Tab-separated table of C-alpha atoms and ligand atoms in Angstrom:
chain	number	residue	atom	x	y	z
A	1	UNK	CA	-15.916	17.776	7.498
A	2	UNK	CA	-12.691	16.028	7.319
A	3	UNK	CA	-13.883	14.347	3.604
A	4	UNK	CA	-11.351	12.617	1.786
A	5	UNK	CA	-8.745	12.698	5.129
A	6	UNK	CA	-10.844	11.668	8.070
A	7	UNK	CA	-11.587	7.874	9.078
A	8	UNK	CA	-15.868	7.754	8.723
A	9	UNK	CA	-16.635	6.413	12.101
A	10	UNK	CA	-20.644	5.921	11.736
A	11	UNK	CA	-20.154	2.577	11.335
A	12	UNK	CA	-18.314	2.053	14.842
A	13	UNK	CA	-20.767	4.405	16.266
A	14	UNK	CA	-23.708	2.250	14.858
A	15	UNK	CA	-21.926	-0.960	15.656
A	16	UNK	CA	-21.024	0.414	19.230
A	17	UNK	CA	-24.926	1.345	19.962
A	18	UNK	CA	-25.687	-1.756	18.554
A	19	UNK	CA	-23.182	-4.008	21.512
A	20	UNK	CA	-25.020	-1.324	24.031
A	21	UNK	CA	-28.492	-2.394	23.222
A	22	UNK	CA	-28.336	-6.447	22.931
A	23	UNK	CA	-25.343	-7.109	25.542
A	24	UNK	CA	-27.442	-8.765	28.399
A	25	UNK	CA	-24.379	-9.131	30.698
A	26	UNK	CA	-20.834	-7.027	31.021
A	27	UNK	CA	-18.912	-7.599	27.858
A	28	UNK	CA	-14.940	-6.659	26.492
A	29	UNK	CA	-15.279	-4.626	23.426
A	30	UNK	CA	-12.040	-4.957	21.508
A	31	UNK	CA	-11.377	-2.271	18.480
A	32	UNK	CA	-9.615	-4.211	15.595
A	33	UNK	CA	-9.974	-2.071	13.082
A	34	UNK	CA	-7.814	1.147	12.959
A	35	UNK	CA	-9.101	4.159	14.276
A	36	UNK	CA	-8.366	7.702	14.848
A	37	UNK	CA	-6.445	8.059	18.396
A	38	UNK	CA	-9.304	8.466	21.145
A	39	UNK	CA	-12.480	7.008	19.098
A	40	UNK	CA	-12.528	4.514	22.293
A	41	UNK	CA	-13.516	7.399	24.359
A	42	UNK	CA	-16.798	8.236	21.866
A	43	UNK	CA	-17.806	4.498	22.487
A	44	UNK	CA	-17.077	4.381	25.894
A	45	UNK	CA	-19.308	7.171	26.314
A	46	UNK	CA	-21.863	5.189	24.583
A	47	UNK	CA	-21.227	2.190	26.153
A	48	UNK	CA	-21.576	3.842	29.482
A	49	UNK	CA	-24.574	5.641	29.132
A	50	UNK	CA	-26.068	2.231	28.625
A	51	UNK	CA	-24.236	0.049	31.299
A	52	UNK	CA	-26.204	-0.512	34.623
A	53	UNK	CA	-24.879	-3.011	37.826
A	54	UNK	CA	-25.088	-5.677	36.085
A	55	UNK	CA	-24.124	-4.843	32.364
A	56	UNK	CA	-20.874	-2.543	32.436
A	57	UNK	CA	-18.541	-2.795	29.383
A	58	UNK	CA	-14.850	-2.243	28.768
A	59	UNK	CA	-12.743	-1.028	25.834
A	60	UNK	CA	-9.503	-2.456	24.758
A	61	UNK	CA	-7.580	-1.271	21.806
A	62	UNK	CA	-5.930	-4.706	19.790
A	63	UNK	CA	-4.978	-2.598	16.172
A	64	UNK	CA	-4.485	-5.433	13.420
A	65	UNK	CA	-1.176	-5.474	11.900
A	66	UNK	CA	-1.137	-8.019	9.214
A	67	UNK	CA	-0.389	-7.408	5.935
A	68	UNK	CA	-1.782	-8.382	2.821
A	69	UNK	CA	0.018	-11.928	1.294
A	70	UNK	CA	1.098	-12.794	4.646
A	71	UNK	CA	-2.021	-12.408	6.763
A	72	UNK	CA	-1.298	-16.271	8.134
A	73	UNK	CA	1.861	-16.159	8.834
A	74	UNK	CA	1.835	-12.753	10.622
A	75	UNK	CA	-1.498	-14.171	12.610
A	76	UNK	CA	0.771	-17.090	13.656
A	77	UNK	CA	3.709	-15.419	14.318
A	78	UNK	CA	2.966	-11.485	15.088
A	79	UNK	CA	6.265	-9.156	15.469
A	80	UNK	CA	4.023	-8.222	18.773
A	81	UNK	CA	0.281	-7.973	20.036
A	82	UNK	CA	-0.737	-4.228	21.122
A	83	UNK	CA	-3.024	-4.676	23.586
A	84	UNK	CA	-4.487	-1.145	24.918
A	85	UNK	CA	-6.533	-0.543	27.923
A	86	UNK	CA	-7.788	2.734	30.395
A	87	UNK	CA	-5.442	1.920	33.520
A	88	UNK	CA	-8.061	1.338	35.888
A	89	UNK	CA	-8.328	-1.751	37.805
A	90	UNK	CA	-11.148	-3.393	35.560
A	91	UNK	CA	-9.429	-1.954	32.557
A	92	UNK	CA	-6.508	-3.681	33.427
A	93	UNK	CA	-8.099	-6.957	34.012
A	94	UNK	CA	-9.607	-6.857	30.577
A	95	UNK	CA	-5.978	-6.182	29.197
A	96	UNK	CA	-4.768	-9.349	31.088
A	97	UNK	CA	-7.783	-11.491	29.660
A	98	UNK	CA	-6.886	-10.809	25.896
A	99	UNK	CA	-3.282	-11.007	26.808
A	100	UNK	CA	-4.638	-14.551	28.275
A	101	UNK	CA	-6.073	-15.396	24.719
A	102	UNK	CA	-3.116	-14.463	22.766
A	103	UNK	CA	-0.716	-16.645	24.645
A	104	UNK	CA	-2.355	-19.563	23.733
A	105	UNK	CA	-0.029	-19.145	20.634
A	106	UNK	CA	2.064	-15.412	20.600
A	107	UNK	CA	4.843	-15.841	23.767
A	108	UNK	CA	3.936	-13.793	26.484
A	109	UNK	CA	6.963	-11.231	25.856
A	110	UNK	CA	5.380	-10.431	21.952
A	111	UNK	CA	2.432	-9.099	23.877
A	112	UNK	CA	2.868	-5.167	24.981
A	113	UNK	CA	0.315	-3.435	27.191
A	114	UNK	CA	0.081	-0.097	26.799
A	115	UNK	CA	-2.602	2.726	27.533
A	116	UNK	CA	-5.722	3.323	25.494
A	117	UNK	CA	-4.963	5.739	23.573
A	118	UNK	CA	-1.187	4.974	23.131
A	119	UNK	CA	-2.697	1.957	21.427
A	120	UNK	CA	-4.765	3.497	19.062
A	121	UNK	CA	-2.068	6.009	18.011
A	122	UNK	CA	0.734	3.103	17.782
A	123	UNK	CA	-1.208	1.980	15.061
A	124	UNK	CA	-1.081	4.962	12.588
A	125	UNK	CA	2.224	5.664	13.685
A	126	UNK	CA	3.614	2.280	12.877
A	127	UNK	CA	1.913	2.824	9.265
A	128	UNK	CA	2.878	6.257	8.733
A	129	UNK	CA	6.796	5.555	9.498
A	130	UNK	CA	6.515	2.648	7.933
A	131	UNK	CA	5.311	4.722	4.398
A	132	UNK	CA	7.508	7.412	6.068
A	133	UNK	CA	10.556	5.118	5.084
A	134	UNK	CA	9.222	4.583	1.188
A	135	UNK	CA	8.635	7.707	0.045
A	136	UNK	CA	12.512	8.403	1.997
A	137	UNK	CA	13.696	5.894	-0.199
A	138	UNK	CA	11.937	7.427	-3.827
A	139	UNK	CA	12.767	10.880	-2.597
A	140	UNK	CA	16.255	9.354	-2.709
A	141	UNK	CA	15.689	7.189	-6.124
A	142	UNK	CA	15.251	10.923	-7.699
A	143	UNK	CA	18.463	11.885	-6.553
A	144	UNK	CA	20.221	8.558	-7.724
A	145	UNK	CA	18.841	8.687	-11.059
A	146	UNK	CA	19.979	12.306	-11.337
A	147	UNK	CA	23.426	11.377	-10.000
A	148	UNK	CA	24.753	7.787	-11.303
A	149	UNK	CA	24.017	6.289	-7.199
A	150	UNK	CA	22.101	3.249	-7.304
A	151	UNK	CA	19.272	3.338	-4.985
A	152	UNK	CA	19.580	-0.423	-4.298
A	153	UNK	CA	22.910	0.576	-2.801
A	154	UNK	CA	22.062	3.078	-1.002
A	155	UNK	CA	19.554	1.395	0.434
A	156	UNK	CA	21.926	-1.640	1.068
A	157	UNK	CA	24.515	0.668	2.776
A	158	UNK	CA	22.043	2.410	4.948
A	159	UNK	CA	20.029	-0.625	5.709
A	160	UNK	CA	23.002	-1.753	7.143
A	161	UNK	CA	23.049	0.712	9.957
A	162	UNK	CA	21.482	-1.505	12.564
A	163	UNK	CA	19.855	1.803	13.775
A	164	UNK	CA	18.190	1.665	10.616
A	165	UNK	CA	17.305	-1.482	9.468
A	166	UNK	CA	17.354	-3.058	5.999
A	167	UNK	CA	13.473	-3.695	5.707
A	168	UNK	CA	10.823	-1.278	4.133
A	169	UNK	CA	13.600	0.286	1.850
A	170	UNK	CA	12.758	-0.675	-1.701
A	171	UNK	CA	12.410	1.558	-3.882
A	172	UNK	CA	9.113	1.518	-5.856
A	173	UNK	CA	6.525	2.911	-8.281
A	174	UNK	CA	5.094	4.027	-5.139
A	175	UNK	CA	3.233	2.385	-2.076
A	176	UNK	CA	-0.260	1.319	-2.410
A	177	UNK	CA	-2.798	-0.464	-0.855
A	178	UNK	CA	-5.757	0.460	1.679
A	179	UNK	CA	-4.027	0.893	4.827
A	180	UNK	CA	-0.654	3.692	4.059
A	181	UNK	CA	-2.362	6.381	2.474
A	182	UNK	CA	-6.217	6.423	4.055
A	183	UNK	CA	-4.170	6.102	8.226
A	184	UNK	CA	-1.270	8.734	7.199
A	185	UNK	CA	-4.103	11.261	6.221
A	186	UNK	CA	-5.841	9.926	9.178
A	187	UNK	CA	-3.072	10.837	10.971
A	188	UNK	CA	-2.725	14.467	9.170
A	189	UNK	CA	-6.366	15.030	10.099
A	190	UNK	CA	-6.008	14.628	13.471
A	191	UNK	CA	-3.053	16.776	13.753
A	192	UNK	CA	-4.767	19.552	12.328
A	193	UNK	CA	-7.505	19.331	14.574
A	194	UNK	CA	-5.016	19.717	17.371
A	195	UNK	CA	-4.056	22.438	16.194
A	196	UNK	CA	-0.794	21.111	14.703
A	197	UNK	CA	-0.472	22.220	11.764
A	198	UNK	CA	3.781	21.590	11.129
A	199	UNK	CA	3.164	17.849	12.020
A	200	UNK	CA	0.787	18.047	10.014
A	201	UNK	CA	2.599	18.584	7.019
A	202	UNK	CA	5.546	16.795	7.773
A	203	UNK	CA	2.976	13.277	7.457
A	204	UNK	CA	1.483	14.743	4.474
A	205	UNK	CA	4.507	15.328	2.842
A	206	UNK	CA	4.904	11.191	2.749
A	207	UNK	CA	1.478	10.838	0.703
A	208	UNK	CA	2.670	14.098	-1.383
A	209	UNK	CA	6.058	11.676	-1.887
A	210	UNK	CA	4.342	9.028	-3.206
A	211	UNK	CA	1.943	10.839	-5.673
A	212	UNK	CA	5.173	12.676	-7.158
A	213	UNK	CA	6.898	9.359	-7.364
A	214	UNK	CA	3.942	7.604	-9.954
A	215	UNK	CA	3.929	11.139	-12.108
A	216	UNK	CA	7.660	11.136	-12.050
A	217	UNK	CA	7.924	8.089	-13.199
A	218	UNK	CA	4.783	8.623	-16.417
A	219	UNK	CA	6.793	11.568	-17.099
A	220	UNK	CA	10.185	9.511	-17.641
A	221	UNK	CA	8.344	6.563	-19.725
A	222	UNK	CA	6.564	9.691	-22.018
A	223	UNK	CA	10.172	11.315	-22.522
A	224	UNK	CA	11.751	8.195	-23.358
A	225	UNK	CA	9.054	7.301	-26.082
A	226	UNK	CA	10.218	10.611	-27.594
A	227	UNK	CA	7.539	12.704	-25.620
A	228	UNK	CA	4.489	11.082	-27.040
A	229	UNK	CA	2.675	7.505	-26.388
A	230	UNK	CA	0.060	8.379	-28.459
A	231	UNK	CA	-1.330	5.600	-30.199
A	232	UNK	CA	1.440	3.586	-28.786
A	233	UNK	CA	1.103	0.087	-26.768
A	234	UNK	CA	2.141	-0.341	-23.513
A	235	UNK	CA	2.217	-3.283	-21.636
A	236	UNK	CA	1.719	-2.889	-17.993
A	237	UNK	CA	2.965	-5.706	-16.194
A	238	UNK	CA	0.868	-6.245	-12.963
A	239	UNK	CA	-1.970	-4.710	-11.589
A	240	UNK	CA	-2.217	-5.247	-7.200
A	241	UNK	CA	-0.573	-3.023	-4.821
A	242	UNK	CA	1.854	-5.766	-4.153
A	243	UNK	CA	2.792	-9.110	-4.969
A	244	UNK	CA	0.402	-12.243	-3.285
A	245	UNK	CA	-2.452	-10.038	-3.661
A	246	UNK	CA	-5.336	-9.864	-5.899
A	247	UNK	CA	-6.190	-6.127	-3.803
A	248	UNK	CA	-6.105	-3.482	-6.368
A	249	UNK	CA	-6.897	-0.681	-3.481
A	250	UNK	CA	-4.909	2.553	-4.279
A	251	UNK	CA	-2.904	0.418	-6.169
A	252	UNK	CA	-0.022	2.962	-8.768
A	253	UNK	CA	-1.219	0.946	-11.784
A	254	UNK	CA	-4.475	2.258	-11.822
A	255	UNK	CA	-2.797	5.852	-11.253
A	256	UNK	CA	-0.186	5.142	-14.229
A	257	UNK	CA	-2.550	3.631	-16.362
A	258	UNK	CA	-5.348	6.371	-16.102
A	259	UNK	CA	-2.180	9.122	-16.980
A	260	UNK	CA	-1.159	6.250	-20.467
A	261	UNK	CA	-4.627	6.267	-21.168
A	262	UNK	CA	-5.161	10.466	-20.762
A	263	UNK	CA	-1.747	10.289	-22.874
A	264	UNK	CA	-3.869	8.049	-25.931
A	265	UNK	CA	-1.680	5.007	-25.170
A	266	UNK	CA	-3.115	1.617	-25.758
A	267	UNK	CA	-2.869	-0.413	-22.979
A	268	UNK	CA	-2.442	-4.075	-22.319
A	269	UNK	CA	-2.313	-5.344	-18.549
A	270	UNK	CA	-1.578	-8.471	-17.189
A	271	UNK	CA	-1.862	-9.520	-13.892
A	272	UNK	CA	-1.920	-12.646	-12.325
A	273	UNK	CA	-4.606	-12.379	-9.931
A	274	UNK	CA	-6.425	-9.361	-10.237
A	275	UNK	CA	-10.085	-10.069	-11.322
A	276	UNK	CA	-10.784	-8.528	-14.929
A	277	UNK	CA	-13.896	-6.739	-13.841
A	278	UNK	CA	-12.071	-5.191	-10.722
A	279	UNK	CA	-9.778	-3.550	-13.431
A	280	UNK	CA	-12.906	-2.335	-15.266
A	281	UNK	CA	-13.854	-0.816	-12.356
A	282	UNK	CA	-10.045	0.807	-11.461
A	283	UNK	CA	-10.197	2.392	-14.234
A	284	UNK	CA	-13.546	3.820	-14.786
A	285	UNK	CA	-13.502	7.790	-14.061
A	286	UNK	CA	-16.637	9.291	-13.429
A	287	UNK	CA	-17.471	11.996	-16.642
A	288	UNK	CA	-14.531	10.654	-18.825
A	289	UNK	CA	-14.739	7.335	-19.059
A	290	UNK	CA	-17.586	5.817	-17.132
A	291	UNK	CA	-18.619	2.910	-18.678
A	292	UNK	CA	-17.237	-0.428	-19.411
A	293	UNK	CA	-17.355	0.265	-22.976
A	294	UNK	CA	-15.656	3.243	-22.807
A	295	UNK	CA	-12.835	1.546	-20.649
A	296	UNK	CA	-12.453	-1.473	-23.282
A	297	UNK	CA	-11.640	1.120	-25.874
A	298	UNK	CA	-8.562	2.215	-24.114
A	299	UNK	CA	-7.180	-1.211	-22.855
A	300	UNK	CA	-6.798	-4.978	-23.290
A	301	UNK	CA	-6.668	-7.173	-20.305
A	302	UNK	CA	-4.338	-10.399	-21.513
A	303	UNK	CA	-3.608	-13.469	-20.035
A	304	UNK	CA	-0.087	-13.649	-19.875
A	305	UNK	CA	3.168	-10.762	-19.993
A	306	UNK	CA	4.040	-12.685	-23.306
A	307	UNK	CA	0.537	-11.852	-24.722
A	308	UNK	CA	0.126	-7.927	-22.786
A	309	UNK	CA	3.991	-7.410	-24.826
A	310	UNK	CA	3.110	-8.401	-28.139
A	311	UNK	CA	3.666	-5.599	-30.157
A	312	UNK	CA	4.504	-3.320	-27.443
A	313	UNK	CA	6.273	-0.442	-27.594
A	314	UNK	CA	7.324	-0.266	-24.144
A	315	UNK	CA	6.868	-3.035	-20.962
A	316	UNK	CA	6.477	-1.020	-17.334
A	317	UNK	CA	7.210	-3.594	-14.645
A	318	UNK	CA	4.587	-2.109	-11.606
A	319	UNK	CA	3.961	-5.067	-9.172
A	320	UNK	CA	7.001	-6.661	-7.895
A	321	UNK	CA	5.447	-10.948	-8.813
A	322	UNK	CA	7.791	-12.818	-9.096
A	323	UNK	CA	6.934	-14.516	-11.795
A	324	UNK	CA	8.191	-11.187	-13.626
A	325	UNK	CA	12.159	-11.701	-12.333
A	326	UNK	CA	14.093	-12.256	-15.463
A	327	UNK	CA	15.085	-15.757	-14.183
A	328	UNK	CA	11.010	-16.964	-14.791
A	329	UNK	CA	10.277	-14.676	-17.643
A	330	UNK	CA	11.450	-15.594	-20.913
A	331	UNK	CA	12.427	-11.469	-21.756
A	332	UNK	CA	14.391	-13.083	-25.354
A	333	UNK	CA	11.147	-14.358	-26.203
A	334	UNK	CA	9.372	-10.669	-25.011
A	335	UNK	CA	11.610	-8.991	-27.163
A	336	UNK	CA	11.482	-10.562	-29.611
A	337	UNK	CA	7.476	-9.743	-30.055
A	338	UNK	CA	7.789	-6.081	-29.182
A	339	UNK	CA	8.000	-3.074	-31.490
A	340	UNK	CA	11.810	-1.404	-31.946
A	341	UNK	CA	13.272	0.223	-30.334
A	342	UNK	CA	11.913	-2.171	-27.235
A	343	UNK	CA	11.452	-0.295	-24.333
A	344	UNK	CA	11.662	-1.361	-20.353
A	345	UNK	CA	10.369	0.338	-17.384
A	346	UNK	CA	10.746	-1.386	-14.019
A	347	UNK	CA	9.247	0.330	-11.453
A	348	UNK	CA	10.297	-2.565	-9.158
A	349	UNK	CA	14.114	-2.972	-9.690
A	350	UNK	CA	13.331	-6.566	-10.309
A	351	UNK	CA	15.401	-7.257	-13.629
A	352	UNK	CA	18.669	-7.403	-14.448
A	353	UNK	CA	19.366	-4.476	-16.537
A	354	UNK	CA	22.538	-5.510	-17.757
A	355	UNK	CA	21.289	-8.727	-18.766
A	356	UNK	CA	18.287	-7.421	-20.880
A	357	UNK	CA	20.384	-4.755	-22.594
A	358	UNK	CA	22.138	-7.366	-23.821
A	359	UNK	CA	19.155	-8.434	-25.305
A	360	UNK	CA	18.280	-5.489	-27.013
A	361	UNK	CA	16.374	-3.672	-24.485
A	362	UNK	CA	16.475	-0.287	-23.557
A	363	UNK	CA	16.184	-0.483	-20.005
A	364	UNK	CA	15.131	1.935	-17.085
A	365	UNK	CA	15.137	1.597	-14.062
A	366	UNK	CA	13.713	3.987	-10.901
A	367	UNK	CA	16.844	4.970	-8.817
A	368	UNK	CA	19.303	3.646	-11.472
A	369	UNK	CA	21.110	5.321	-14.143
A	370	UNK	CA	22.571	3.791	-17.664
A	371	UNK	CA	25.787	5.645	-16.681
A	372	UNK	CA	26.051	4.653	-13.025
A	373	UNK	CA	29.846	3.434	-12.294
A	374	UNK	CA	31.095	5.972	-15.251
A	375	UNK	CA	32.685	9.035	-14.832
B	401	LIG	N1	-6.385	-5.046	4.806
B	401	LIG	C1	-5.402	-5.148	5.681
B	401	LIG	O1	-4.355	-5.700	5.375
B	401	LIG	C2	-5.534	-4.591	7.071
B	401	LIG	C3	-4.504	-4.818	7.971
B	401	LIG	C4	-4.595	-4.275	9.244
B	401	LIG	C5	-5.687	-3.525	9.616
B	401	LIG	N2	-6.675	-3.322	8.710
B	401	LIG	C6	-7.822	-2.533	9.166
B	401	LIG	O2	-8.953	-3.422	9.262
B	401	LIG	C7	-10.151	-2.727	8.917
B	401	LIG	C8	-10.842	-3.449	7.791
B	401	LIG	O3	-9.966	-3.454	6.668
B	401	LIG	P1	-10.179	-4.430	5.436
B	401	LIG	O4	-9.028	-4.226	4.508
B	401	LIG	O5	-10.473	-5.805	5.942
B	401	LIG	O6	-11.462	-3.797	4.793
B	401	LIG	P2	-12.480	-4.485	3.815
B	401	LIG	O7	-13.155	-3.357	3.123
B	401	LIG	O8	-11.798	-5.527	2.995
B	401	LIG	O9	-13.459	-5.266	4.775
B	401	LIG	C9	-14.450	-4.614	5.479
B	401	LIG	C10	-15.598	-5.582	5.621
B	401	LIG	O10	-16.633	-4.914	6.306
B	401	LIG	C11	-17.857	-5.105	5.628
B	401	LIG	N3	-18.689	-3.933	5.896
B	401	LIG	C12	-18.501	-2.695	5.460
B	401	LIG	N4	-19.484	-1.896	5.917
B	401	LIG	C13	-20.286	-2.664	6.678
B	401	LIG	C14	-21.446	-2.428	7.440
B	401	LIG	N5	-22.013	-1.238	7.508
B	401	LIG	N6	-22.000	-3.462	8.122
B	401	LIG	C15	-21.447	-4.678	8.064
B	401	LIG	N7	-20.344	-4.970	7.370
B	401	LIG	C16	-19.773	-3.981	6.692
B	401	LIG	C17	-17.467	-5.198	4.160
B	401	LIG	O11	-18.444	-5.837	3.407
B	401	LIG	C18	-16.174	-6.008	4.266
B	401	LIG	O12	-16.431	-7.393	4.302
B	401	LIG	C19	-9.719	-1.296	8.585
B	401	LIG	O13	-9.835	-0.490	9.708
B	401	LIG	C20	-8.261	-1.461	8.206
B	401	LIG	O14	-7.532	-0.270	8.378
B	401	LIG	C21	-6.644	-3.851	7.461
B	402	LIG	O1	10.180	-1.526	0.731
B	402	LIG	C1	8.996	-1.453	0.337
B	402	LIG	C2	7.924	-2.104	1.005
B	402	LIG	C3	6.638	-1.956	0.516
B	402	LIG	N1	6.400	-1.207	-0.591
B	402	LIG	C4	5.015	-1.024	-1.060
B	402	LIG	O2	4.233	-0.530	0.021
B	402	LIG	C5	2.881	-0.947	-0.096
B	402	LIG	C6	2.361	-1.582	1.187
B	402	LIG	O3	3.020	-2.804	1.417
B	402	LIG	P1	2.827	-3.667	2.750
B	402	LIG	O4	3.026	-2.802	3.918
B	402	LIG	O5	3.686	-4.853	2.622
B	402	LIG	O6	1.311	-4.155	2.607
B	402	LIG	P2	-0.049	-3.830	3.407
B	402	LIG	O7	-0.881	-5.046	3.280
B	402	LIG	O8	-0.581	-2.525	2.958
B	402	LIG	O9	0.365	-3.736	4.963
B	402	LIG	C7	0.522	-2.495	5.654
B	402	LIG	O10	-0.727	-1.997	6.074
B	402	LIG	C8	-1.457	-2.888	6.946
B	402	LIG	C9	-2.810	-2.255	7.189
B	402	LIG	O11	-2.789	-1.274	8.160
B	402	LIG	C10	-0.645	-3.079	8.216
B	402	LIG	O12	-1.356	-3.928	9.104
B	402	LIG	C11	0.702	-3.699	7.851
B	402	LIG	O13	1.492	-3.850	9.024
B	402	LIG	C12	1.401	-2.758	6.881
B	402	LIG	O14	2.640	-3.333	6.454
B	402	LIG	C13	2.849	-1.904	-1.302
B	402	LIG	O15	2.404	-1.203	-2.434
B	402	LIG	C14	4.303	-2.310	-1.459
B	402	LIG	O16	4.623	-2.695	-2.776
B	402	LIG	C15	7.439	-0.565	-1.247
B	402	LIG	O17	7.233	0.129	-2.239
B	402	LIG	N2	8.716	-0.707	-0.768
């Protein structure tokens, strides 16, 4: 039940057993890792039916927040510490000793103390507004690019709301990564199972966002080429969910380059990071093409953007490294190597359009329009 959409908890039930059987005195069991809202209750009720006078455990809820390419700094200086506990009196003391550990280096105001399962919900929620907020913004990119608004704009104007807040609004290809997706339908899954099935689809409707946002933009780069990229090259330009990451989870490239390679495209990626075989194995698809060989027929792995563009008909910008920005990429010399017309899709808003149409380029970019500023 629940395949696909619900968190598999065996592992915290097998884990939690495990803590029950060895602990020879009363122990704090802290949940790190994000759950569903309530799985402390499932271990406590494990936990108890093993404690005795002189082994009794308690549950706090500490959800991780860090993200990926900043894990030190957000260690070292967290926004806040959620620190969740059952408001009894020993649950409370086990609050106040993590709160006691985290001091040593997060200020005492950073840390909040909530309840339990407030805790454990804060966690998807802060994920599921946070990709709540991206797939706002790409809804919005559609509307821009059908319109002549900018989407950085818009963003920019909005962000300046201090309601709203400028962070979390940048357009994109589409979030990825292992956290967004797998906690929103975490969260959808345990809405239905309440029996709430409109708040359920309002957080599905994010992940339903973001899938529309990668085919949208396939379907714009296969138009442009003149509705076919067969036998064409395309040079994908990054390969992690995000920059300062060699993590390729539920990353868009491996969703746009799967749709080039359906297409007949040949693809060359370049990424700075990412591990070749990892891309091998992002791009295998069980029953059409499942082995290495069969991957290698479709795509070339290069080691630089100057070597993934040569003879490309089109670049497609998809992780935002910076190394990409026009000021560190030579795009004369990228041009010049490419097939004509030279095509550019940035799926990051990273380039300066203008800039590289001067060059020769024929530029497009998500939530921008050629004509924007005309009439
Ligand atoms: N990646 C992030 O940025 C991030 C941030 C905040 C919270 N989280 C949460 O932290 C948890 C872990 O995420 P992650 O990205 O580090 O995952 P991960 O897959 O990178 O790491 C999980 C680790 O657990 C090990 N493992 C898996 N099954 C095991 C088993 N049965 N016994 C022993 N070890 C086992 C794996 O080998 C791996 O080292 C998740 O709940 C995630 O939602 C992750
Ligand atoms: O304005 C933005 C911001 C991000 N992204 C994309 O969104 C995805 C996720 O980015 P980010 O949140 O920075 O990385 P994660 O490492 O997935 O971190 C998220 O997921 C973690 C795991 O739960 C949480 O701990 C973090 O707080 C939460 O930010 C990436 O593909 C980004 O490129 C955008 O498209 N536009």
């Amino acid at each position: 039940m629940g395949a696909g959409m619900a968190a598999d908890l065996a592992y915290v039930e097998s884990a939690t057993r495990r803590i029950a059987e060895v602990a020879k005195s009363s122990k704090i069991v802290v949940e790190k890792s994000t759950v569903p809202c309530r799985t402390a209750q499932s271990m406590r009720t494990i936990l108890e039916a093993n404690s005795t006078p002189e082994v009794s455990f308690q549950i706090l809820s500490n959800p991780e927040f860090l993200a990926e390419g900043t894990a030190i700094t957000d260690l070292l200086s967290p926004d806040r510490v959620l620190i969740g506990a059952l408001q009894t009196e020993e649950g409370i003391a086990a609050q106040n000793a993590l709160v006691e550990v985290y001091t040593h280096w997060v200020p005492r105001e950073r840390c909040i103390t909530t309840n339990l399962w407030s805790s454990e919900l804060s966690k998807l929620a802060a994920n599921a507004m946070l990709a709540q907020r991206i797939s706002s913004v790409n809804a919005l990119s559609a509307i821009c690019e059908a319109t002549g608004a900018d989407v950085d704009e818009v963003a920019r104007a909005c962000g300046r709301d201090t309601r709203l807040g400028s962070k979390f609004l940048k357009a994109s290809v589409g979030f990825g990564g292992s956290c967004f997706q797998k906690d929103i339908l975490n969260l959808v899954y345990l809405s239905e199972q309440l029996n709430l099935p409109e708040v359920a689809a309002y957080w599905k409707q994010v992940v339903i966002m973001n899938e529309y946002q990668k085919k949208r933009f396939v379907r714009k780069i296969i138009s442009t080429l003149f509705n076919t990229i067969t036998n064409k090259k395309i040079a994908v330009l990054g390969f992690a969910f995000k920059k300062d990451t060699g993590d390729t989870r539920e990353s868009a490239a491996i969703t746009l380059i799967k749709d080039f390679i359906q297409e007949h495209a040949r693809v060359a990626i370049y990424d700075p990071k990412v591990e070749h075989e990892q891309i091998y194995m992002d791009l295998s698809e069980p029953g059409v093409v499942d082995t290495r060989k069969e991957v290698e027929k479709h795509i070339q792995i290069c080691g630089s953007a100057y070597e993934a563009a040569e003879g490309a008909d089109a670049v497609v910008i998809v992780t935002e490294w910076d190394e990409f920005k026009d000021e560190n990429l030579d795009y004369e010399k990228i041009y010049q190597g490419m097939h004509k017309p030279a095509f550019l899709f940035d799926g990051r808003l990273m380039v300066n359009a203008a800039k590289l149409r001067e060059i020769g380029f024929k530029v497009n970019v998500i939530g921008k329009n050629e004509l924007a500023g005309t009439a």
